[in-house]
Amino acid sequence: MRILIVEDDQRIHRPLAEHLRRQHHAVDVVEDGLNGYAFAGAGVHDVILLDIMLPGIDGMEVCRRLRSDNATTPILMITSRESTGDKVSALDAGADDYVVKPFDLSELSARIRALCRRPRESQPPVLSHGDLRLHPGNRVFTYSGLPIALTPTEYAILEMLMRSPTQIFSSSMLRDKVAGFDSVAGQETIKTHITNVRRKIQAAGGPRDTIVSVYGAGYRLADAG
């Protein structure tokens, strides 16, 4: 499984990530709410472990935004709050389950397995941005109906941009995103992948500037025509 941990306390997320990796899961870690929302919106994770208290926007708001975007990835909320009201609020925000700190790692693993056994609602069949289409069911991008042959790294980058088309993603955010596919990705490597994706979209009939470089900030999709 690929698991996203959104937790700002390194004393929690480091041993948790290590525990999950020992169980042969791919683990991404983000330490603030805005980046957590961006990473989660890419839709490539099987489970999201989401802390309530986060810098930027809190976990409740991240959860609400994801559910508003029709994201169906199971969300396990992590909270240090014991009150019933907070637990109810987490579930009302769209969380599937919750654990209270401090938690037992074995119990947490069991809860993750239980969430993954639950039937999930279908993802929207197609995501569109102008003539660019993402078909999540078979993991294919097309432009004006023509398939675009992408490597796993290129697919992961374009999917992240596609699912949050107005978001600007820095090279480091994209590097963290593709770490499971390209463990040596650096800033220049990301630039090369972006260039290759642009070239392949252009070969399918799209504009070369489908992915826009934002000076000093990163990359985003161009406005849909």
Short mmCIF file of N, CA, C and O in Angstrom, two decimals, residues 47-128:
data_model
loop_
_atom_site.label_atom_id
_atom_site.label_comp_id
_atom_site.label_asym_id
_atom_site.label_seq_id
_atom_site.Cartn_x
_atom_site.Cartn_y
_atom_site.Cartn_z
N VAL A 47 -4.37 4.97 1.86
CA VAL A 47 -4.85 5.44 3.16
C VAL A 47 -4.15 6.76 3.50
O VAL A 47 -2.98 6.94 3.16
N ILE A 48 -4.87 7.66 4.15
CA ILE A 48 -4.29 8.92 4.63
C ILE A 48 -4.39 8.93 6.16
O ILE A 48 -5.48 8.76 6.71
N LEU A 49 -3.25 9.12 6.83
CA LEU A 49 -3.22 9.30 8.28
C LEU A 49 -3.09 10.79 8.53
O LEU A 49 -2.06 11.39 8.19
N LEU A 50 -4.10 11.40 9.11
CA LEU A 50 -4.22 12.86 9.15
C LEU A 50 -4.35 13.37 10.57
O LEU A 50 -5.32 13.07 11.27
N ASP A 51 -3.35 14.14 11.01
CA ASP A 51 -3.40 14.75 12.33
C ASP A 51 -4.39 15.91 12.32
O ASP A 51 -4.56 16.58 11.30
N ILE A 52 -5.06 16.16 13.44
CA ILE A 52 -6.00 17.27 13.51
C ILE A 52 -5.26 18.60 13.64
O ILE A 52 -5.54 19.57 12.92
N MET A 53 -4.29 18.67 14.54
CA MET A 53 -3.58 19.92 14.81
C MET A 53 -2.40 20.05 13.86
O MET A 53 -1.38 19.38 14.02
N LEU A 54 -2.52 20.91 12.83
CA LEU A 54 -1.49 21.09 11.83
C LEU A 54 -1.26 22.58 11.57
O LEU A 54 -2.19 23.38 11.70
N PRO A 55 -0.05 22.96 11.19
CA PRO A 55 0.16 24.33 10.75
C PRO A 55 -0.50 24.56 9.40
O PRO A 55 -0.71 23.62 8.63
N GLY A 56 -0.80 25.80 9.10
CA GLY A 56 -1.48 26.13 7.84
C GLY A 56 -2.98 25.99 8.01
O GLY A 56 -3.64 26.87 8.56
N ILE A 57 -3.52 24.89 7.56
CA ILE A 57 -4.93 24.56 7.81
C ILE A 57 -4.96 23.26 8.61
O ILE A 57 -4.09 22.40 8.45
N ASP A 58 -5.93 23.13 9.50
CA ASP A 58 -5.94 21.95 10.37
C ASP A 58 -6.49 20.73 9.64
O ASP A 58 -7.01 20.81 8.52
N GLY A 59 -6.35 19.58 10.29
CA GLY A 59 -6.75 18.33 9.68
C GLY A 59 -8.23 18.24 9.37
O GLY A 59 -8.63 17.62 8.38
N MET A 60 -9.05 18.85 10.19
CA MET A 60 -10.49 18.86 9.93
C MET A 60 -10.78 19.53 8.59
O MET A 60 -11.57 19.03 7.78
N GLU A 61 -10.14 20.67 8.36
CA GLU A 61 -10.36 21.41 7.11
C GLU A 61 -9.81 20.64 5.92
O GLU A 61 -10.42 20.61 4.85
N VAL A 62 -8.64 20.01 6.09
CA VAL A 62 -8.09 19.17 5.01
C VAL A 62 -9.08 18.08 4.65
O VAL A 62 -9.38 17.84 3.47
N CYS A 63 -9.63 17.43 5.66
CA CYS A 63 -10.58 16.34 5.43
C CYS A 63 -11.83 16.85 4.72
O CYS A 63 -12.30 16.24 3.76
N ARG A 64 -12.35 17.97 5.20
CA ARG A 64 -13.56 18.53 4.56
C ARG A 64 -13.30 18.88 3.10
O ARG A 64 -14.15 18.62 2.24
N ARG A 65 -12.15 19.48 2.82
CA ARG A 65 -11.84 19.86 1.43
C ARG A 65 -11.72 18.63 0.54
O ARG A 65 -12.19 18.63 -0.61
N LEU A 66 -11.07 17.59 1.04
CA LEU A 66 -10.92 16.38 0.24
C LEU A 66 -12.27 15.74 -0.07
O LEU A 66 -12.53 15.33 -1.20
N ARG A 67 -13.14 15.68 0.93
CA ARG A 67 -14.45 15.09 0.68
C ARG A 67 -15.28 15.98 -0.24
O ARG A 67 -16.06 15.48 -1.06
N SER A 68 -15.09 17.30 -0.14
CA SER A 68 -15.78 18.21 -1.05
C SER A 68 -15.31 18.01 -2.48
O SER A 68 -16.07 18.21 -3.44
N ASP A 69 -14.03 17.59 -2.63
CA ASP A 69 -13.48 17.30 -3.96
C ASP A 69 -13.83 15.90 -4.44
O ASP A 69 -13.32 15.45 -5.47
N ASN A 70 -14.66 15.19 -3.67
CA ASN A 70 -15.07 13.81 -3.99
C ASN A 70 -13.93 12.81 -3.87
O ASN A 70 -13.98 11.73 -4.47
N ALA A 71 -12.91 13.15 -3.09
CA ALA A 71 -11.84 12.17 -2.83
C ALA A 71 -12.39 11.06 -1.95
O ALA A 71 -13.05 11.32 -0.95
N THR A 72 -12.11 9.81 -2.31
CA THR A 72 -12.66 8.67 -1.59
C THR A 72 -11.61 7.88 -0.81
O THR A 72 -11.93 6.85 -0.22
N THR A 73 -10.37 8.35 -0.80
CA THR A 73 -9.32 7.65 -0.07
C THR A 73 -9.67 7.57 1.42
O THR A 73 -10.06 8.59 2.01
N PRO A 74 -9.57 6.41 2.05
CA PRO A 74 -9.87 6.30 3.49
C PRO A 74 -8.97 7.22 4.31
O PRO A 74 -7.76 7.31 4.06
N ILE A 75 -9.57 7.92 5.26
CA ILE A 75 -8.84 8.85 6.12
C ILE A 75 -8.94 8.40 7.57
O ILE A 75 -10.05 8.21 8.09
N LEU A 76 -7.78 8.20 8.19
CA LEU A 76 -7.71 7.85 9.60
C LEU A 76 -7.20 9.09 10.33
O LEU A 76 -6.05 9.50 10.14
N MET A 77 -8.04 9.71 11.13
CA MET A 77 -7.68 10.94 11.83
C MET A 77 -6.90 10.62 13.10
O MET A 77 -7.26 9.70 13.85
N ILE A 78 -5.82 11.36 13.31
CA ILE A 78 -5.00 11.22 14.51
C ILE A 78 -5.24 12.44 15.39
O ILE A 78 -5.09 13.58 14.94
N THR A 79 -5.63 12.22 16.63
CA THR A 79 -5.95 13.33 17.50
C THR A 79 -5.41 13.11 18.90
O THR A 79 -5.28 11.98 19.36
N SER A 80 -5.07 14.20 19.56
CA SER A 80 -4.67 14.12 20.97
C SER A 80 -5.84 14.49 21.87
O SER A 80 -5.70 14.56 23.08
N ARG A 81 -6.97 14.71 21.27
CA ARG A 81 -8.16 15.13 22.03
C ARG A 81 -9.01 13.92 22.38
O ARG A 81 -9.29 13.07 21.55
N GLU A 82 -9.44 13.88 23.61
CA GLU A 82 -10.20 12.73 24.10
C GLU A 82 -11.71 12.92 24.01
O GLU A 82 -12.46 11.96 24.13
N SER A 83 -12.17 14.14 23.82
CA SER A 83 -13.61 14.40 23.96
C SER A 83 -14.41 13.74 22.84
O SER A 83 -13.96 13.64 21.70
N THR A 84 -15.61 13.31 23.19
CA THR A 84 -16.51 12.70 22.21
C THR A 84 -16.85 13.69 21.12
O THR A 84 -16.96 13.32 19.94
N GLY A 85 -16.98 14.97 21.49
CA GLY A 85 -17.34 15.98 20.50
C GLY A 85 -16.31 16.09 19.39
O GLY A 85 -16.66 16.24 18.22
N ASP A 86 -15.02 16.02 19.74
CA ASP A 86 -13.97 16.10 18.73
C ASP A 86 -13.99 14.87 17.82
O ASP A 86 -13.76 14.98 16.62
N LYS A 87 -14.26 13.73 18.40
CA LYS A 87 -14.33 12.51 17.59
C LYS A 87 -15.50 12.58 16.62
O LYS A 87 -15.38 12.21 15.44
N VAL A 88 -16.62 13.05 17.10
CA VAL A 88 -17.79 13.20 16.24
C VAL A 88 -17.50 14.20 15.13
O VAL A 88 -17.86 13.99 13.96
N SER A 89 -16.83 15.31 15.47
CA SER A 89 -16.49 16.32 14.47
C SER A 89 -15.60 15.74 13.38
O SER A 89 -15.76 16.04 12.20
N ALA A 90 -14.65 14.88 13.78
CA ALA A 90 -13.76 14.25 12.80
C ALA A 90 -14.54 13.37 11.84
O ALA A 90 -14.33 13.41 10.63
N LEU A 91 -15.46 12.59 12.37
CA LEU A 91 -16.27 11.71 11.52
C LEU A 91 -17.21 12.53 10.64
O LEU A 91 -17.40 12.21 9.46
N ASP A 92 -17.76 13.61 11.18
CA ASP A 92 -18.65 14.47 10.40
C ASP A 92 -17.88 15.17 9.28
O ASP A 92 -18.46 15.49 8.23
N ALA A 93 -16.60 15.43 9.51
CA ALA A 93 -15.78 16.08 8.48
C ALA A 93 -15.47 15.14 7.32
O ALA A 93 -15.03 15.58 6.26
N GLY A 94 -15.68 13.84 7.54
CA GLY A 94 -15.46 12.86 6.48
C GLY A 94 -14.44 11.80 6.78
O GLY A 94 -14.14 10.96 5.92
N ALA A 95 -13.87 11.82 8.01
CA ALA A 95 -12.91 10.78 8.38
C ALA A 95 -13.60 9.43 8.49
O ALA A 95 -14.79 9.35 8.85
N ASP A 96 -12.88 8.37 8.17
CA ASP A 96 -13.43 7.02 8.26
C ASP A 96 -13.20 6.40 9.63
O ASP A 96 -13.95 5.51 10.04
N ASP A 97 -12.17 6.85 10.32
CA ASP A 97 -11.85 6.32 11.64
C ASP A 97 -10.91 7.30 12.31
O ASP A 97 -10.48 8.29 11.71
N TYR A 98 -10.59 7.06 13.58
CA TYR A 98 -9.68 7.94 14.30
C TYR A 98 -8.94 7.13 15.36
O TYR A 98 -9.39 6.07 15.79
N VAL A 99 -7.78 7.64 15.74
CA VAL A 99 -7.03 7.10 16.87
C VAL A 99 -6.61 8.26 17.75
O VAL A 99 -6.42 9.38 17.26
N VAL A 100 -6.46 8.00 19.03
CA VAL A 100 -6.08 9.03 19.99
C VAL A 100 -4.64 8.80 20.42
O VAL A 100 -4.24 7.68 20.74
N LYS A 101 -3.83 9.87 20.39
CA LYS A 101 -2.46 9.80 20.88
C LYS A 101 -2.45 9.64 22.40
O LYS A 101 -3.29 10.24 23.07
N PRO A 102 -1.49 8.89 22.93
CA PRO A 102 -0.52 8.03 22.22
C PRO A 102 -1.20 6.74 21.78
O PRO A 102 -2.07 6.22 22.48
N PHE A 103 -0.83 6.23 20.64
CA PHE A 103 -1.48 5.03 20.11
C PHE A 103 -0.46 3.90 19.97
O PHE A 103 0.73 4.13 19.87
N ASP A 104 -0.97 2.70 19.95
CA ASP A 104 -0.15 1.52 19.76
C ASP A 104 0.03 1.27 18.26
O ASP A 104 -0.96 1.26 17.51
N LEU A 105 1.26 1.08 17.81
CA LEU A 105 1.52 0.93 16.38
C LEU A 105 0.85 -0.31 15.80
O LEU A 105 0.38 -0.30 14.66
N SER A 106 0.77 -1.39 16.58
CA SER A 106 0.11 -2.60 16.09
C SER A 106 -1.38 -2.37 15.89
O SER A 106 -1.98 -2.83 14.91
N GLU A 107 -1.99 -1.64 16.84
CA GLU A 107 -3.41 -1.32 16.70
C GLU A 107 -3.64 -0.43 15.48
O GLU A 107 -4.60 -0.63 14.72
N LEU A 108 -2.76 0.55 15.30
CA LEU A 108 -2.90 1.43 14.14
C LEU A 108 -2.81 0.65 12.84
O LEU A 108 -3.59 0.86 11.91
N SER A 109 -1.87 -0.29 12.77
CA SER A 109 -1.74 -1.12 11.56
C SER A 109 -3.01 -1.92 11.30
O SER A 109 -3.46 -2.08 10.16
N ALA A 110 -3.62 -2.43 12.38
CA ALA A 110 -4.86 -3.19 12.24
C ALA A 110 -5.98 -2.30 11.72
O ALA A 110 -6.80 -2.73 10.89
N ARG A 111 -6.04 -1.08 12.21
CA ARG A 111 -7.07 -0.14 11.74
C ARG A 111 -6.87 0.20 10.26
O ARG A 111 -7.84 0.32 9.50
N ILE A 112 -5.62 0.35 9.84
CA ILE A 112 -5.33 0.61 8.43
C ILE A 112 -5.80 -0.56 7.57
O ILE A 112 -6.44 -0.37 6.53
N ARG A 113 -5.49 -1.77 8.00
CA ARG A 113 -5.93 -2.94 7.23
C ARG A 113 -7.45 -3.01 7.15
O ARG A 113 -8.02 -3.35 6.11
N ALA A 114 -8.11 -2.67 8.25
CA ALA A 114 -9.57 -2.70 8.26
C ALA A 114 -10.15 -1.68 7.29
O ALA A 114 -11.13 -1.96 6.58
N LEU A 115 -9.55 -0.48 7.25
CA LEU A 115 -10.03 0.53 6.32
C LEU A 115 -9.87 0.08 4.87
O LEU A 115 -10.74 0.33 4.04
N CYS A 116 -8.77 -0.58 4.58
CA CYS A 116 -8.52 -1.00 3.20
C CYS A 116 -9.41 -2.16 2.77
O CYS A 116 -9.55 -2.42 1.58
N ARG A 117 -10.01 -2.84 3.74
CA ARG A 117 -10.95 -3.92 3.39
C ARG A 117 -12.34 -3.39 3.08
O ARG A 117 -13.16 -4.11 2.50
N ARG A 118 -12.61 -2.14 3.46
CA ARG A 118 -13.94 -1.59 3.20
C ARG A 118 -14.10 -1.28 1.72
O ARG A 118 -13.17 -0.83 1.06
N PRO A 119 -15.30 -1.53 1.18
CA PRO A 119 -15.53 -1.14 -0.22
C PRO A 119 -15.46 0.36 -0.37
O PRO A 119 -15.94 1.11 0.48
N ARG A 120 -14.83 0.80 -1.44
CA ARG A 120 -14.69 2.23 -1.69
C ARG A 120 -15.61 2.66 -2.81
O ARG A 120 -15.86 1.94 -3.77
N GLU A 121 -16.09 3.90 -2.70
CA GLU A 121 -16.91 4.47 -3.76
C GLU A 121 -16.05 4.64 -5.01
O GLU A 121 -14.84 4.81 -4.95
N SER A 122 -16.70 4.61 -6.15
CA SER A 122 -15.98 4.75 -7.40
C SER A 122 -15.44 6.17 -7.54
O SER A 122 -16.10 7.14 -7.20
N GLN A 123 -14.21 6.26 -8.07
CA GLN A 123 -13.66 7.56 -8.41
C GLN A 123 -14.40 8.09 -9.63
O GLN A 123 -14.96 7.32 -10.42
N PRO A 124 -14.46 9.41 -9.81
CA PRO A 124 -15.01 9.95 -11.05
C PRO A 124 -14.31 9.30 -12.23
O PRO A 124 -13.09 9.16 -12.23
N PRO A 125 -15.05 8.84 -13.24
CA PRO A 125 -14.44 8.08 -14.32
C PRO A 125 -13.38 8.84 -15.10
O PRO A 125 -12.42 8.28 -15.57
N VAL A 126 -13.57 10.16 -15.24
CA VAL A 126 -12.63 10.94 -16.03
C VAL A 126 -12.46 12.31 -15.38
O VAL A 126 -13.44 12.93 -14.96
N LEU A 127 -11.21 12.77 -15.29
CA LEU A 127 -10.93 14.15 -14.88
C LEU A 127 -10.50 14.92 -16.12
O LEU A 127 -9.70 14.42 -16.92
N SER A 128 -11.01 16.13 -16.26
CA SER A 128 -10.75 16.91 -17.47
C SER A 128 -10.11 18.24 -17.14
O SER A 128 -10.44 18.87 -16.13
#
